[in-house]
Coordinates of C-alpha atoms and ligand atoms in Angstrom, one line a residue:
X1 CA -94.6 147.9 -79.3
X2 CA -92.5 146.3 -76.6
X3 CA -92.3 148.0 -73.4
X4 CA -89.0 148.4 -71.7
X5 CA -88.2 148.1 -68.1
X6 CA -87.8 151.3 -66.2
X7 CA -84.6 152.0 -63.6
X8 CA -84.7 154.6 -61.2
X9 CA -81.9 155.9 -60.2
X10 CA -81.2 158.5 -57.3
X11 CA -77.8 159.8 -55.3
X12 CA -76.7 161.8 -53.2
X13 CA -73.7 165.0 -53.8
X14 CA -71.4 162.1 -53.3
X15 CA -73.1 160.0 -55.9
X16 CA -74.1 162.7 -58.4
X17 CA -71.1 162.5 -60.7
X18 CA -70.9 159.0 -61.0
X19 CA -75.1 159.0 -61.2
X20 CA -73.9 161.0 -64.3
X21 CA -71.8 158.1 -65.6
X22 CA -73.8 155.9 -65.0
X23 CA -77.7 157.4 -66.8
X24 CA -76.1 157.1 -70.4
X25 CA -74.8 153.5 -69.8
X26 CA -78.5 152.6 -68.2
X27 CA -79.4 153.6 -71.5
X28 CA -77.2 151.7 -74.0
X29 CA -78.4 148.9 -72.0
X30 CA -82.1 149.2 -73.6
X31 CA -83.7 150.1 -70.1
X32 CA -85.8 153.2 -69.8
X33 CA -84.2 155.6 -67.3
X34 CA -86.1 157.7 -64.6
X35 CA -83.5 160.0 -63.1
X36 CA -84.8 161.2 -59.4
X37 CA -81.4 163.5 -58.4
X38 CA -80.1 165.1 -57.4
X39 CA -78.8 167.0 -60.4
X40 CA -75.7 169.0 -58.7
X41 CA -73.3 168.3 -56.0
X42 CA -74.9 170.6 -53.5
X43 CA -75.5 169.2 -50.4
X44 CA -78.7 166.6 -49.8
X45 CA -79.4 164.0 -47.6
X46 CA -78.8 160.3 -48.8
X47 CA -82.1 159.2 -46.5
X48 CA -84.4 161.2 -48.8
X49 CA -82.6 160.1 -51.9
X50 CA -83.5 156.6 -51.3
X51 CA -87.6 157.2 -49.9
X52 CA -87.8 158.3 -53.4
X53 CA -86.4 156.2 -55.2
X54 CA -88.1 153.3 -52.5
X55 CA -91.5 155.3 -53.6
X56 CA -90.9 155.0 -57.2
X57 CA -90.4 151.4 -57.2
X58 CA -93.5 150.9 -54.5
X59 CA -95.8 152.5 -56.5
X60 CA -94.8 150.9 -60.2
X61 CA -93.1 153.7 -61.6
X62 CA -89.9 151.7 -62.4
X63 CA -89.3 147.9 -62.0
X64 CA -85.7 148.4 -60.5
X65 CA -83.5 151.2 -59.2
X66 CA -79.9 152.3 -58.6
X67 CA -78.7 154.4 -56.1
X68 CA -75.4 155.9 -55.2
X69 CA -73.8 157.9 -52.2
X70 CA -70.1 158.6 -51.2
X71 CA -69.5 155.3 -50.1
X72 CA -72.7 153.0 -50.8
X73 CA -73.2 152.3 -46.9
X74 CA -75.7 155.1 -46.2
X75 CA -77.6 154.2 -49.0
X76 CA -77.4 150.7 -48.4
X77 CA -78.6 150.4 -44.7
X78 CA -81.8 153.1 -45.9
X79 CA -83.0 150.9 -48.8
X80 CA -82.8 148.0 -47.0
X81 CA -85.7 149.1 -44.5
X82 CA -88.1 148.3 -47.1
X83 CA -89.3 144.9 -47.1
X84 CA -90.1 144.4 -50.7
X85 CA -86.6 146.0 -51.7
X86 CA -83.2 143.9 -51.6
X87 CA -80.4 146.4 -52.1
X88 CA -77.0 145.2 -53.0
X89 CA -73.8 147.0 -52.5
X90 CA -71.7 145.9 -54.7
X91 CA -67.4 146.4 -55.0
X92 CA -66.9 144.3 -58.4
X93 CA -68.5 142.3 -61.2
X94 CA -68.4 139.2 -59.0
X95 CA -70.7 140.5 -56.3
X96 CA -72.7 142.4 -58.7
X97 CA -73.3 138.8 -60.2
X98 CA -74.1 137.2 -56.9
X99 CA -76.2 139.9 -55.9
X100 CA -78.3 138.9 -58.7
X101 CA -77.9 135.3 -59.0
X102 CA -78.0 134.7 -55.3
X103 CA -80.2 137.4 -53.8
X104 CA -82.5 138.4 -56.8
X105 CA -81.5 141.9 -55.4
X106 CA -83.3 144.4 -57.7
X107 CA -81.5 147.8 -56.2
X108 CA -77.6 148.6 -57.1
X109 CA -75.7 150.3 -54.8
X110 CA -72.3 151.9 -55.6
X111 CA -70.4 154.1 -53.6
X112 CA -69.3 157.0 -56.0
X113 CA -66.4 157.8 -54.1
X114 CA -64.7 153.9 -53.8
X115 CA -65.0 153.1 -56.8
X116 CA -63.6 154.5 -60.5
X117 CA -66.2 155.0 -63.4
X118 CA -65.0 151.7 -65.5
X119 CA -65.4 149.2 -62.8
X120 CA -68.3 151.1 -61.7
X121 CA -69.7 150.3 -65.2
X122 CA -68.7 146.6 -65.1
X123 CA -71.3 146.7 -62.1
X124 CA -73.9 148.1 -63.8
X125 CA -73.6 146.0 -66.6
X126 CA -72.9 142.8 -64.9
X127 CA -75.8 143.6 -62.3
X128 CA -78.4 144.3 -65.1
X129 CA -77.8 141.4 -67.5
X130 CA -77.5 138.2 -64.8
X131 CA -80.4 136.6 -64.3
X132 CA -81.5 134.9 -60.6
X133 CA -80.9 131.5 -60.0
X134 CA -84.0 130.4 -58.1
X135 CA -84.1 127.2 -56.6
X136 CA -82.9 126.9 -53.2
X137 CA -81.9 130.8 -53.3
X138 CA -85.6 131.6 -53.8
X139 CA -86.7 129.9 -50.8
X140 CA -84.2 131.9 -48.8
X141 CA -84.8 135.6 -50.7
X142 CA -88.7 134.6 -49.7
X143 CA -87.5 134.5 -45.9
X144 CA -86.0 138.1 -46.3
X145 CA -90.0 139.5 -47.2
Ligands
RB5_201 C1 -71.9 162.4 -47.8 O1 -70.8 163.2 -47.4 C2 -71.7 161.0 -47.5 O2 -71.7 160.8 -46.1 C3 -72.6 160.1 -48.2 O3 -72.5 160.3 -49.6 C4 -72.5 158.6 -48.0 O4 -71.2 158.2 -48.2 C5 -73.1 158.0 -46.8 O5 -73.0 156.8 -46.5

């Protein structure tokens, strides 16, 4: 039996309905999906949302995550105080590919409020199916850790 890889994926109120988008297409992708919240749009705090998903990832629970808030920047500046993690937030499926081709980044970040569920799903897809380049991109990604 092969194993699939696991994505997390967390957001805030101003993430969950895109979040909601966003579980079923992680799926028709192959990947196995490990949905952390929230699941409503009462109010939580984007911090939390990404310690837990930054805790699922630390301790092996999923390989890669997604998370999403309003606009992708709260989200984005709390991921991106764990050293291991490389959080991308990502507009379009050219920076979703660079993210991954360039920065081996291996958390999404979407701003459910920017951007409209289609090109939101071009991101998701683009993000999980480009590989990273390596060569002189890996010794800089190894300068970020
Ligand atoms: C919540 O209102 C909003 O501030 C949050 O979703 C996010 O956009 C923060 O960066």
């Amino acid at each position: 039996m092969s194993m699939s890889e696991t994505v997390a994926i967390a957001a805030d109120h101003g993430g969950f309905d895109l979040k909601s988008i966003l579980v079923p297409e992680l799926r028709a992708l192959g990947f196995a999906v490990l949905d952390l919240g929230t699941m409503n749009s009462d109010a939580v705090d984007y911090p939390d949302m990404a310690e837990t998903l930054a805790a699922t990832l630390r301790e092996g629970r999923a390989q890669r995550g997604v998370l999403v808030c309003g606009t992708g920047i709260g989200m984005s500046i709390a991921v991106n105080r764990h050293r291991e993690l490389r959080g991308a937030l990502v507009h379009d499926a050219l920076t979703a590919r660079l993210a991954r081709q360039h920065n081996d980044a291996n958390v999404l970040v979407l701003g459910g409020r920017i951007l409209g569920p289609e090109l939101a799903k071009d991101c998701l897809r683009t993000f999980f199916t480009t590989g990273f380049d390596g060569g002189r991109h890996a010794r800089r990604v190894a300068k970020l850790s």
